[in-house]
Coordinates of C-alpha atoms in Angstrom, one line a residue:
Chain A
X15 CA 85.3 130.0 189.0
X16 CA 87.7 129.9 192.2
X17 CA 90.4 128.4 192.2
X18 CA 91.2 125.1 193.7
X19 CA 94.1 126.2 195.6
X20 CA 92.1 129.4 197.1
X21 CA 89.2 126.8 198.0
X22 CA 91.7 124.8 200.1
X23 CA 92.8 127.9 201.3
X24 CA 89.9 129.4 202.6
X25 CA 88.6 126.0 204.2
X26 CA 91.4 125.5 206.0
X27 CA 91.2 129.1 207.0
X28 CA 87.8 128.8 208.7
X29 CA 88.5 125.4 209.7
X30 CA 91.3 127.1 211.9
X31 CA 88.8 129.6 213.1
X32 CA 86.9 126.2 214.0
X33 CA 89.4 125.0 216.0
X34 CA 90.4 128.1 218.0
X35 CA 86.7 128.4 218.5
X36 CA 86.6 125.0 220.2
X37 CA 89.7 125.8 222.1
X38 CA 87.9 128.7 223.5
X39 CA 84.8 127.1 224.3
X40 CA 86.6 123.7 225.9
X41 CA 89.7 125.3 228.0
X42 CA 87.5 128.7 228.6
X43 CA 84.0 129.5 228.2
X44 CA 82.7 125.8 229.6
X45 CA 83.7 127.3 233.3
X46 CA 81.6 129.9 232.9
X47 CA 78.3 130.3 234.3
X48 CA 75.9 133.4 233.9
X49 CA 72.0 132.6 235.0
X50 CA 73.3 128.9 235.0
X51 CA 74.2 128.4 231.7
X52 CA 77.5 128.7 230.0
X53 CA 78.8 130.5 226.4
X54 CA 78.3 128.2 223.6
X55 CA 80.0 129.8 220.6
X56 CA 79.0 126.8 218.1
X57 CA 75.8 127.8 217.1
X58 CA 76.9 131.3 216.1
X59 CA 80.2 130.3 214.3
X60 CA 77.6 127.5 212.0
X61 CA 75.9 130.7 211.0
X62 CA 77.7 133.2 210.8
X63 CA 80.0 131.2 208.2
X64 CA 76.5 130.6 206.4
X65 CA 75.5 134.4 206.3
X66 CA 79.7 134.9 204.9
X67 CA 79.5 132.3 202.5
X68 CA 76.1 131.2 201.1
X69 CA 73.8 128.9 203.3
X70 CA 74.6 126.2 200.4
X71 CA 76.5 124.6 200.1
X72 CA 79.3 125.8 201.6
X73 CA 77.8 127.1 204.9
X74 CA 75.7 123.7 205.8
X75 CA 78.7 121.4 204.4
X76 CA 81.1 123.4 207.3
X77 CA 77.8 123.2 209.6
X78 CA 77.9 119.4 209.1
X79 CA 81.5 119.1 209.9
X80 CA 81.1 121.2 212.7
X81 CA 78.6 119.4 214.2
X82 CA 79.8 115.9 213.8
X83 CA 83.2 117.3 215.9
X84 CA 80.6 118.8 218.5
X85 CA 78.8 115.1 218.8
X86 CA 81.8 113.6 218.9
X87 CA 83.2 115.7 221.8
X88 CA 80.3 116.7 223.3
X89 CA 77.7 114.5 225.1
X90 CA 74.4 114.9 223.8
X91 CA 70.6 113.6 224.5
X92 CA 71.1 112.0 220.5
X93 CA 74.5 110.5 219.2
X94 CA 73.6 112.7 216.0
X95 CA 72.2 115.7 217.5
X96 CA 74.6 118.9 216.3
X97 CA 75.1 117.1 212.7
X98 CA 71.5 117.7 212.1
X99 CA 71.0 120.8 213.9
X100 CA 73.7 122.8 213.0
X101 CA 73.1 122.2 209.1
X102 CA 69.7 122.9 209.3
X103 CA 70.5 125.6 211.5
X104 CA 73.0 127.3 209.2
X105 CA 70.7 127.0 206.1
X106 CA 67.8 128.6 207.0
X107 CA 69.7 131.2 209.3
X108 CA 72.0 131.9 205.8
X109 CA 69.3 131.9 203.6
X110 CA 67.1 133.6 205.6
X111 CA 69.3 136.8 206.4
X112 CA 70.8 136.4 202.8
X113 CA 67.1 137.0 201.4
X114 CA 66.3 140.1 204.4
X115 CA 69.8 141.4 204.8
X116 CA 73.4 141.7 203.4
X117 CA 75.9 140.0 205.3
X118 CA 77.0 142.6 208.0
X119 CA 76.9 142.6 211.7
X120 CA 72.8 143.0 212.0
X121 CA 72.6 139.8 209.6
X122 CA 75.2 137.8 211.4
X123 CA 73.5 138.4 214.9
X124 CA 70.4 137.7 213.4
X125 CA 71.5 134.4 211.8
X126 CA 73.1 133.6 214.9
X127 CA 69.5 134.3 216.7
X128 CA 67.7 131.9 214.5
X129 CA 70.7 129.2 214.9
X130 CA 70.1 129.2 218.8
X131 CA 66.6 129.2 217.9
X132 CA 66.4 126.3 215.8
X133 CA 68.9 124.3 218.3
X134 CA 66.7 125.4 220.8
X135 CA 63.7 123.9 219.3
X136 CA 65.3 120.5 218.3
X137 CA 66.6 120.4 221.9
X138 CA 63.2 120.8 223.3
X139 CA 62.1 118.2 220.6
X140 CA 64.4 115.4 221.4
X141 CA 63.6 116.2 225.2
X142 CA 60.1 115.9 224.3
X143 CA 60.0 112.4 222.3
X144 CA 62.3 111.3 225.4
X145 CA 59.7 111.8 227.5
X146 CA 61.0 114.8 229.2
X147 CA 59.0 117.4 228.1
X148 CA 60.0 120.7 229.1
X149 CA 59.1 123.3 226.1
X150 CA 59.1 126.0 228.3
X151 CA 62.4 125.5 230.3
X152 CA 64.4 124.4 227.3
X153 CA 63.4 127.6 225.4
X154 CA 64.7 129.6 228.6
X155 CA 67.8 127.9 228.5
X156 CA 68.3 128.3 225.0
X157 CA 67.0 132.0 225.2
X158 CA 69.7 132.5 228.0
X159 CA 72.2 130.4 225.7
X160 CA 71.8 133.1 223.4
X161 CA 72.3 136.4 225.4
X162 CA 75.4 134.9 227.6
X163 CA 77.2 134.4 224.5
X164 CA 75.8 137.7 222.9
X165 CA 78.5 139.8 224.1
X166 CA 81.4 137.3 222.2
X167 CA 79.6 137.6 219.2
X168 CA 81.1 140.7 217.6
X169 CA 84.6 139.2 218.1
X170 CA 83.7 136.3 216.8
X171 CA 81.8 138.4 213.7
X172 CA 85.1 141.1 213.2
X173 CA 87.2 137.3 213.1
X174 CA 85.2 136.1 210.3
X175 CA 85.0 139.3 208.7
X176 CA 88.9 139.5 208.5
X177 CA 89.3 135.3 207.5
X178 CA 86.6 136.5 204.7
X179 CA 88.9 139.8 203.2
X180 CA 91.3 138.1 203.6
X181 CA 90.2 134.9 201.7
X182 CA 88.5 136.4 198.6
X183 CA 90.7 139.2 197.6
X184 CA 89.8 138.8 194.1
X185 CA 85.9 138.7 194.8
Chain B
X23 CA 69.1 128.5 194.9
X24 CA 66.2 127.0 193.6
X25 CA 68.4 125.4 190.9
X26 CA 71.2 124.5 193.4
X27 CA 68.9 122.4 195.6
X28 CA 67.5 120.5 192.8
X29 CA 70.8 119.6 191.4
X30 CA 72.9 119.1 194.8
X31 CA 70.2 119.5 197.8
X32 CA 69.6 115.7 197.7
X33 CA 73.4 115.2 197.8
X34 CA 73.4 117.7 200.9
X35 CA 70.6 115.9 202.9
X36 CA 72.6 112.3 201.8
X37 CA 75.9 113.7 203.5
X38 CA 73.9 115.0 206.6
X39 CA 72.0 111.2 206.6
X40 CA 75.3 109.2 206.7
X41 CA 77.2 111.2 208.9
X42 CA 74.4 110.9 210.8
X43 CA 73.8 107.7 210.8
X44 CA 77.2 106.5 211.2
X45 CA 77.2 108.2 214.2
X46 CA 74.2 107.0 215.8
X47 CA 75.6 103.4 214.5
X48 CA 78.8 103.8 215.8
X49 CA 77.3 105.2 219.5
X50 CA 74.9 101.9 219.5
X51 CA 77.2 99.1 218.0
X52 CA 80.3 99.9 220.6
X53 CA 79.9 99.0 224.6
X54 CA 82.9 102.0 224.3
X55 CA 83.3 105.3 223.1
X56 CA 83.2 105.2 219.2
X57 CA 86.7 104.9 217.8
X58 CA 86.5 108.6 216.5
X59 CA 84.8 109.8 219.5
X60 CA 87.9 107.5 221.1
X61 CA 90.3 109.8 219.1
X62 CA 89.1 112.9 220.1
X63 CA 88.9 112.4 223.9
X64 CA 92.1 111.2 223.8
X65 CA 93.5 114.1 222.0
X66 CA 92.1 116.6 224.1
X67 CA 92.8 115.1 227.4
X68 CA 95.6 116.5 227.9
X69 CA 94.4 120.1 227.2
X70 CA 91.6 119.1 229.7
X71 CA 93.4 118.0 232.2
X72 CA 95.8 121.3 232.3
X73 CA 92.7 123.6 232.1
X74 CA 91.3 121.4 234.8
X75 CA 94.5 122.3 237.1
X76 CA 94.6 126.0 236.0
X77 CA 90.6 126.2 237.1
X78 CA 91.5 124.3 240.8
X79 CA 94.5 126.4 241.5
X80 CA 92.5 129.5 241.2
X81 CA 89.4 128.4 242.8
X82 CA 91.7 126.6 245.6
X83 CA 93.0 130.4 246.1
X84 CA 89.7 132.0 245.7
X85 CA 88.6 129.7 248.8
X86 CA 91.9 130.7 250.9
X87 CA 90.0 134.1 251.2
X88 CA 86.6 132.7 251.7
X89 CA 84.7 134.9 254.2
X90 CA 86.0 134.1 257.8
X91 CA 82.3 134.8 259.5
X92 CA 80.8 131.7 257.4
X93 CA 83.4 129.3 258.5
X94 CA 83.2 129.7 261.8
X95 CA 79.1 129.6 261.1
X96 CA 80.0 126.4 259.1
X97 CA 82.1 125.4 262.3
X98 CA 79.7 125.6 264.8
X99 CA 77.3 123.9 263.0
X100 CA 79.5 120.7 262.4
X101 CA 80.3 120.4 266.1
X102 CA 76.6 120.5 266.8
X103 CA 75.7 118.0 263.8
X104 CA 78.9 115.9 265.4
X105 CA 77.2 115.5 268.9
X106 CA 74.5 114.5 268.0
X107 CA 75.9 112.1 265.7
X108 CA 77.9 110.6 268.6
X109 CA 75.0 110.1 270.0
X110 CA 73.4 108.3 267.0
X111 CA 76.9 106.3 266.8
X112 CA 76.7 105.1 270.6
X113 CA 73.1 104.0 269.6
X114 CA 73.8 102.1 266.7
X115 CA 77.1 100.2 268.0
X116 CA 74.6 98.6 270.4
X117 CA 71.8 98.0 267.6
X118 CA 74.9 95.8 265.7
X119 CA 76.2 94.1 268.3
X120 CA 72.5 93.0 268.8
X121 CA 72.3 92.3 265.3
X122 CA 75.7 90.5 265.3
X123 CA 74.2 87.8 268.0
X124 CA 71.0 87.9 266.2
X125 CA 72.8 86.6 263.0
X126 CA 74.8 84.0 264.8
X127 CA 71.9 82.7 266.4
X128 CA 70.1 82.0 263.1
X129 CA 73.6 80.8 261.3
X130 CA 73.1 83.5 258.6
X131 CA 76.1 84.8 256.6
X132 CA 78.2 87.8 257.6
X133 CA 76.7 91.0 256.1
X134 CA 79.6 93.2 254.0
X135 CA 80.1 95.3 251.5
X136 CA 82.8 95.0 249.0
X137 CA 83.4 97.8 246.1
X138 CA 86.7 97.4 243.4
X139 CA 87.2 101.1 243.2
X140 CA 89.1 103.1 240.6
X141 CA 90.3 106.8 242.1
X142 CA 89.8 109.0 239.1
X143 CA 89.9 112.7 238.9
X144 CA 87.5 115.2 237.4
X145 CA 88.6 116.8 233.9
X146 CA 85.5 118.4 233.1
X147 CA 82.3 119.1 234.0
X148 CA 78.9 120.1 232.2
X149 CA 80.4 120.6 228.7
X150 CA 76.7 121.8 227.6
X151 CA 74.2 123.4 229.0
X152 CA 71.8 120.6 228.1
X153 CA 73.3 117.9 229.7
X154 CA 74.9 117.2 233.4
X155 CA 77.9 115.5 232.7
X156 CA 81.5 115.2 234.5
X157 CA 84.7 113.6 232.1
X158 CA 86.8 111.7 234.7
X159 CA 90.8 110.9 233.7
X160 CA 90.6 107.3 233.5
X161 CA 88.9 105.1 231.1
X162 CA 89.1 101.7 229.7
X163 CA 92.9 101.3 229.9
X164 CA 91.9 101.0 234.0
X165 CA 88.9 98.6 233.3
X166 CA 86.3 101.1 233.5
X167 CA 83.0 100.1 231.6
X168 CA 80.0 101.9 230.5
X169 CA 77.2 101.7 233.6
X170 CA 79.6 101.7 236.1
X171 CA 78.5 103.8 239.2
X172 CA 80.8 106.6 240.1
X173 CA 81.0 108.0 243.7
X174 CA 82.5 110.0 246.4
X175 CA 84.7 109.0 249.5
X176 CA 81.5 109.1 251.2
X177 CA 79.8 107.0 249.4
X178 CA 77.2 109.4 247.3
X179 CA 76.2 108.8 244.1
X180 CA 77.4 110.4 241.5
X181 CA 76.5 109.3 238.3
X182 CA 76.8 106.4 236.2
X183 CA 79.6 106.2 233.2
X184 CA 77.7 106.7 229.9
X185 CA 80.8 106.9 227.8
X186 CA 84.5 105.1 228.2
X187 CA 87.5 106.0 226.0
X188 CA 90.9 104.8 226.2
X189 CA 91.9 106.8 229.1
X190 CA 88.9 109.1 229.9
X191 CA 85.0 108.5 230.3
X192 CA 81.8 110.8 230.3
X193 CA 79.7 110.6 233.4
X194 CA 75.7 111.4 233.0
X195 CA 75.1 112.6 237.1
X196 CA 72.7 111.6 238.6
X197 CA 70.2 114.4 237.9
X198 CA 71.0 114.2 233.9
X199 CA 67.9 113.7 232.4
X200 CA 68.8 110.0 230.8
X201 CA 69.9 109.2 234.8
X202 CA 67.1 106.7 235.7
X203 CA 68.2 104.7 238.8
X204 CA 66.1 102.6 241.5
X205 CA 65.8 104.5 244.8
X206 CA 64.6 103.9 248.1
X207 CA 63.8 106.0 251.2
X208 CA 65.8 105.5 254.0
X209 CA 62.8 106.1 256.9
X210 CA 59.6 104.6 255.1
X211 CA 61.2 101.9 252.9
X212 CA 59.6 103.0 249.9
X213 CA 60.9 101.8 246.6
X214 CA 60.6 104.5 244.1
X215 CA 62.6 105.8 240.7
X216 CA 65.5 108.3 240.8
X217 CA 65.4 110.5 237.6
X218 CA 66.7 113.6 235.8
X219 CA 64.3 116.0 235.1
X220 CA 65.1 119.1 232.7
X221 CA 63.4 121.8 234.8
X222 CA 65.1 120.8 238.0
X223 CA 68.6 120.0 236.3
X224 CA 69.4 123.9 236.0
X225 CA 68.8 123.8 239.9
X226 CA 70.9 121.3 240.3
X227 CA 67.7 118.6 241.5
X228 CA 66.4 115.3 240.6
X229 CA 63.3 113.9 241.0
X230 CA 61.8 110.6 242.9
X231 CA 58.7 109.5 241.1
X232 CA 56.6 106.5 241.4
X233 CA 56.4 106.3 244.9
X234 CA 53.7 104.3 246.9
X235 CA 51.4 106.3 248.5
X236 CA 52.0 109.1 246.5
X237 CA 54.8 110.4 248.5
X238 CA 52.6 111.7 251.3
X239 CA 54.4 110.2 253.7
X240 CA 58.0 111.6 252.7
X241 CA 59.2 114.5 254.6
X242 CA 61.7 117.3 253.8
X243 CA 65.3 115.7 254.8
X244 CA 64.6 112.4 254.4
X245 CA 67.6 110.3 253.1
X246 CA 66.9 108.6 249.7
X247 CA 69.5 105.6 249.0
X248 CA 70.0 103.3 245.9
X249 CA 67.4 100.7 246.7
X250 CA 70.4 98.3 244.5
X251 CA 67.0 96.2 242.8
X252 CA 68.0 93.7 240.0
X253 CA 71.6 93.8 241.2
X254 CA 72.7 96.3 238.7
X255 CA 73.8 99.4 240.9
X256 CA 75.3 99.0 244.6
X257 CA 72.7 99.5 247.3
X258 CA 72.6 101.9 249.8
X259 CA 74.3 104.9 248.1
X260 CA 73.5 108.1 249.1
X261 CA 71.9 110.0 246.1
X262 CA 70.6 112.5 248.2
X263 CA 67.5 114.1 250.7
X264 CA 64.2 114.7 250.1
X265 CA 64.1 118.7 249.5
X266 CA 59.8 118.9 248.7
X267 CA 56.9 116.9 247.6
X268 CA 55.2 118.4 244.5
X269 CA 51.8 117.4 242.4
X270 CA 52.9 116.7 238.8
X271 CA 50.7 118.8 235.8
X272 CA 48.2 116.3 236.2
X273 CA 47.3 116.6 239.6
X274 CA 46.9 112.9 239.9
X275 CA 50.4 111.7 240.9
X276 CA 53.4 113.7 243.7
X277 CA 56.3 112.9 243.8
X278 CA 59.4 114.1 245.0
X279 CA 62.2 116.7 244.8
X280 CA 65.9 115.4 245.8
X281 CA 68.7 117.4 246.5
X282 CA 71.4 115.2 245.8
X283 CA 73.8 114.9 248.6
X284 CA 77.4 115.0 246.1
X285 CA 78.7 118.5 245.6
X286 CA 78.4 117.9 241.7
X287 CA 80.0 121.6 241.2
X288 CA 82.8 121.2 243.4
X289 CA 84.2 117.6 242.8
X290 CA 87.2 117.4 242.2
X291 CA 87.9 113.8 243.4
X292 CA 85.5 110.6 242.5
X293 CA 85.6 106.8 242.6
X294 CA 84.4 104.5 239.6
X295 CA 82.8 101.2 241.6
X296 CA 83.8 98.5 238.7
X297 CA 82.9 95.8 240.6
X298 CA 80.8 94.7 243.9
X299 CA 79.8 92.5 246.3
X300 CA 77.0 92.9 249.1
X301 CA 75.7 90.7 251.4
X302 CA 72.8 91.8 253.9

């Protein structure tokens, strides 16, 4: 049983990584452009925090938050887009790895795979009951999504890594 | 886990619902940003705006040592494009004065144009790489409202203001794939519908669809305007030229490909029309 204290601890801990994450993305990354897309870190940090600490609930309740900051900052084909995406992406990406792999770098970057994929997919989705449909393009963009933010994701892994030694020293 | 999703899994997919659906009801019930979206804009304008500066001072120096050769290319080609539009000038001044005695002849009223613009500058642009958007410094505190046109000092379209906070909006431009505007072509007349499309937005292109005739008549330059139908957008903005004329999947319908005439990855500078008047 954790402690309450520790709880609070560690959820303010990776809601700081959160927020430096969006400070990243918003003042850097978004001026970026490689291939025409930019760096989005989001997807990654919903599961990579899944793969650290369980898809559920703890990894889909900080995907949910996540997202709702994302839709509320963010515009977005949907009002609700990353509140359901992320979630979803997180638990099958945590559960999925968790099942496969144990949580080290291979896991992460594979969770973070399957969370660009399953944005991806909803993307193309919404894009198709909008009457927009464009399967092919939006897989590409989310494909190139993937590998321009690739090279950020072993920061963004050794980050978590140290939040999570440092938040369960008793585990 | 099996045991966790029957005990708390409905609990999970309950939070996801109402934070989803207060969202969506929160985007639909206000004509303005959400209050919460509100909040946030307003809490990271600030950061926007000084990230915004950093990225113009740098690319303002990065142009300073722009290749010499192309400027003078670039030169040369505006003073050719500026004779001959003397020459259009000289042709038109006598086409309105013709028109001026033409309308006084037949007691119709004065033709003008009449935009209440807001100067706004760009804080932001394309904060995803699945929408085209620009986030402009000014919002509702300087009457801005949501559908309001946004354009540049030479009168090309933008976009159109899909979110307004207290002092910043969102702009969808115009090839955004929820942009939808009526169009018309300058040469043949024809009335068609400007639209995003998701394939062409990563070029940077809109298309023109619906057109009479199936576009065959539309050639590569032509200038595609706002056709300003229903009253709801100013006529005769410039969204852009006609780049090629393609067959959709089908095979039964063309239309066409626009290269829209605003530098959407260089603006730095826009104006929100927030009101209008034309007469023609």
């Amino acid at each position: 049983m954790v402690a309450r204290s520790e709880l609070i601890l560690r959820w303010s801990v990776y809601g700081a990584a959160g927020l430096l994450t969006c400070l990243l993305q918003g003042l850097i990354l978004q001026r970026l452009s490689i291939w025409g897309v930019m760096p989005f870190l989001y997807p990654a940090l919903a599961a990579m925090v899944a793969v650290r600490e369980g898809a559920l609930p703890a990894g889909a309740v900080y995907a949910l938050a996540l997202g709702a900051v994302c839709d509320l900052a963010l515009p977005g084909a949907i009002p609700c887009f990353y509140s359901v995406a992320f979630p979803l992406a997180a638990m099958l990406s945590g559960l999925l790895t968790r099942s496969w792999l144990s949580s080290n770098f291979l896991s992460s970057l594979a969770a973070s795979a399957l969370s660009f994929l399953v944005t991806g997919l909803l993307h193309a989705g919404v894009l198709a009951a909008m009457g927009h449909g464009a399967f092919g393009t939006a897989m590409a963009v989310a494909g190139k999504e993937f590998l321009v933010t690739l090279p950020l994701l072993p920061f963004l892994y050794l980050l978590l890594r140290f939040l999570h030694r440092k938040t369960h020293l008793y585990d | 886990m099996k045991r966790f999703l029957e005990k708390r899994g409905l609990w999970l997919l309950l939070a996801i619902a109402v934070v989803a659906v207060t969202l969506a009801a929160m985007s639909i019930l206000s004509s303005t940003a959400s209050p919460l979206g509100n909040l946030v804009g307003v809490i990271t304008s600030p950061f926007r705006s000084a990230a915004q500066s950093v990225a113009d001072w740098y690319n303002e120096k990065q142009d300073y040592f722009a290749d010499n050769r192309a400027l003078r290319a670039a030169n040369e080609e505006l003073k050719r494009q500026i004779a001959e539009m003397q020459a259009d000038v000289r042709d038109a001044e006598t086409a309105l004065e013709e028109n001026e005695r033409y309308r006084e002849m037949l007691g119709l009223r004065e033709k003008h144009r009449s935009f209440d613009l807001e100067s706004a500058r760009v804080l932001n642009r394309d904060r995803s790489n699945w929408t085209s958007s620009l986030t402009l410094n000014c919002g509702t505190d300087y009457g801005i409202a949501v559908g309001d046109c946004v354009i540049t000092e030479r009168y090309e379209l933008v976009g159109v203001v899909s979110e307004a906070g207290y002092n910043w909006c969102t702009v969808l431009t115009v090839i955004d794939t929820d942009s939808s505007l009526g169009a018309r072509v300058f040469r043949t007349g024809d009335v068609g519908l400007a639209q995003g499309d998701f394939a062409l937005m990563g070029q940077g292109l809109l298309e023109l669809s619906y057109l009479p005739n199936e576009g065959s008549q539309l050639l590569p330059g032509d200038l595609v305007l706002s056709s300003g139908l229903g009253g709801y957008y100013p006529a005769d903005l410039t969204i852009g030229s006609v780049r090629e004329v393609r067959t959709d999947d089908s095979g039964a319908a063309s239309y066409a490909v626009v290269q829209p005439a605003a530098e959407l990855e260089t603006l730095t500078q826009v104006f929100v029309v927030k009101d209008f008047e034309i007469v023609d």
